[in-house]
Tab-separated table of C-alpha atoms in Angstrom:
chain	number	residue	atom	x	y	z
A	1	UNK	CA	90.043	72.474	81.929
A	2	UNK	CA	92.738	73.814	83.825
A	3	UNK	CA	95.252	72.963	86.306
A	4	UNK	CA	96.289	74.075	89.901
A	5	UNK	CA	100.028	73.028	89.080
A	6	UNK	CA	102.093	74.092	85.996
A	7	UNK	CA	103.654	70.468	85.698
A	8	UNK	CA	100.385	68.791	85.745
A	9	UNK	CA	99.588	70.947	82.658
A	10	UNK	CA	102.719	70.023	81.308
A	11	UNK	CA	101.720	66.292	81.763
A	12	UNK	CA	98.590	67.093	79.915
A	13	UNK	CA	99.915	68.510	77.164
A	14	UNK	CA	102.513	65.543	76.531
A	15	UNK	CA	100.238	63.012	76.524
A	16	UNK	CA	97.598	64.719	74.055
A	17	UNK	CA	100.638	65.544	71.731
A	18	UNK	CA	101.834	62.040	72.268
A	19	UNK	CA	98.387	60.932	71.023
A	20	UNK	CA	98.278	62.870	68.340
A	21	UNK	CA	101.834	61.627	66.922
A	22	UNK	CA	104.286	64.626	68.149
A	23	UNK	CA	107.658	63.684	69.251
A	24	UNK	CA	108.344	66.444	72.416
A	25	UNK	CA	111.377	66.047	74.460
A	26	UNK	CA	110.873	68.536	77.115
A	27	UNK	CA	109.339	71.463	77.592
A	28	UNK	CA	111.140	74.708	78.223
A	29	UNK	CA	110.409	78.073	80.774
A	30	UNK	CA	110.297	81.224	78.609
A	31	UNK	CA	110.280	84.689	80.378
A	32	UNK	CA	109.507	87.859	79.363
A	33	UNK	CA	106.554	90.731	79.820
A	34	UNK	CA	104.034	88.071	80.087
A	35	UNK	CA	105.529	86.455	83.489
A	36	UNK	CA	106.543	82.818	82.224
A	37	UNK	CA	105.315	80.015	80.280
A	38	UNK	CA	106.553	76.316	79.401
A	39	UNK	CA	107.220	75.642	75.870
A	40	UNK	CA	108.148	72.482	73.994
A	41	UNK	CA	108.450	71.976	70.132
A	42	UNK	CA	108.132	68.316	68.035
A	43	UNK	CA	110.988	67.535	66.758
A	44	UNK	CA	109.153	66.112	63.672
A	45	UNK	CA	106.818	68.350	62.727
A	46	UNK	CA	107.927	71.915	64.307
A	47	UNK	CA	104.797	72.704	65.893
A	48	UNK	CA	105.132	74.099	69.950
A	49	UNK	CA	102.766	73.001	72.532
A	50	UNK	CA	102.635	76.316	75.227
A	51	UNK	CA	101.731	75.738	78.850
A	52	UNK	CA	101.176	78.969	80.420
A	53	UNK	CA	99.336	80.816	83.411
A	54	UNK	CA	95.469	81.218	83.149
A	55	UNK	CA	92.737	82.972	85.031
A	56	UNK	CA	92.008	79.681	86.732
A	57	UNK	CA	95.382	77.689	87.137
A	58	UNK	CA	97.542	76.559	83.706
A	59	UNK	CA	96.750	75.406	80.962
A	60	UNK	CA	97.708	74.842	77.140
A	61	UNK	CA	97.463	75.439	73.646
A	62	UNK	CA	94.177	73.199	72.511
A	63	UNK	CA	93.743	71.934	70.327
A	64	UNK	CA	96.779	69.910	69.440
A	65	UNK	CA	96.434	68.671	65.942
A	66	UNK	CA	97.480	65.680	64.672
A	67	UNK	CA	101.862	65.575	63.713
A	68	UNK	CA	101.741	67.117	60.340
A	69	UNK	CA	104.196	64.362	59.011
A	70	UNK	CA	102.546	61.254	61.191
A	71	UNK	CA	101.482	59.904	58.097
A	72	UNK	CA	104.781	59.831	55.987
């Protein structure tokens, strides 16, 4: 699924990583060669969650597993 609108990706990414345990705090625009993207990182585990531009609309990295330390 994608999205028309970059923050409504962003929403969708938070809440599956909230789901699955992560702890993001915001999500960050990177630039570079590939136009720009949204990043934001768990502050537990490491892992980053990327919204960026699709064919379609946005989108973002899927799946997100669960927080690798979520069980300590």
């Amino acid at each position: 699924m994608s999205y028309a609108d970059p923050l409504d990706a962003i929403d969708g990414a938070k809440s599956e990583a909230d789901e699955a345990g992560h702890d993001l705090r915001g999500f960050t625009r990177r630039t570079g060669s590939f136009g720009y993207r949204f990043e934001a990182r768990c502050h537990t585990c490491r892992e980053t969650v990327t919204v960026a531009r699709v064919n379609a609309g946005w989108d973002y990295s899927r799946p997100i597993d669960s927080c690798a330390t979520e069980a300590s």
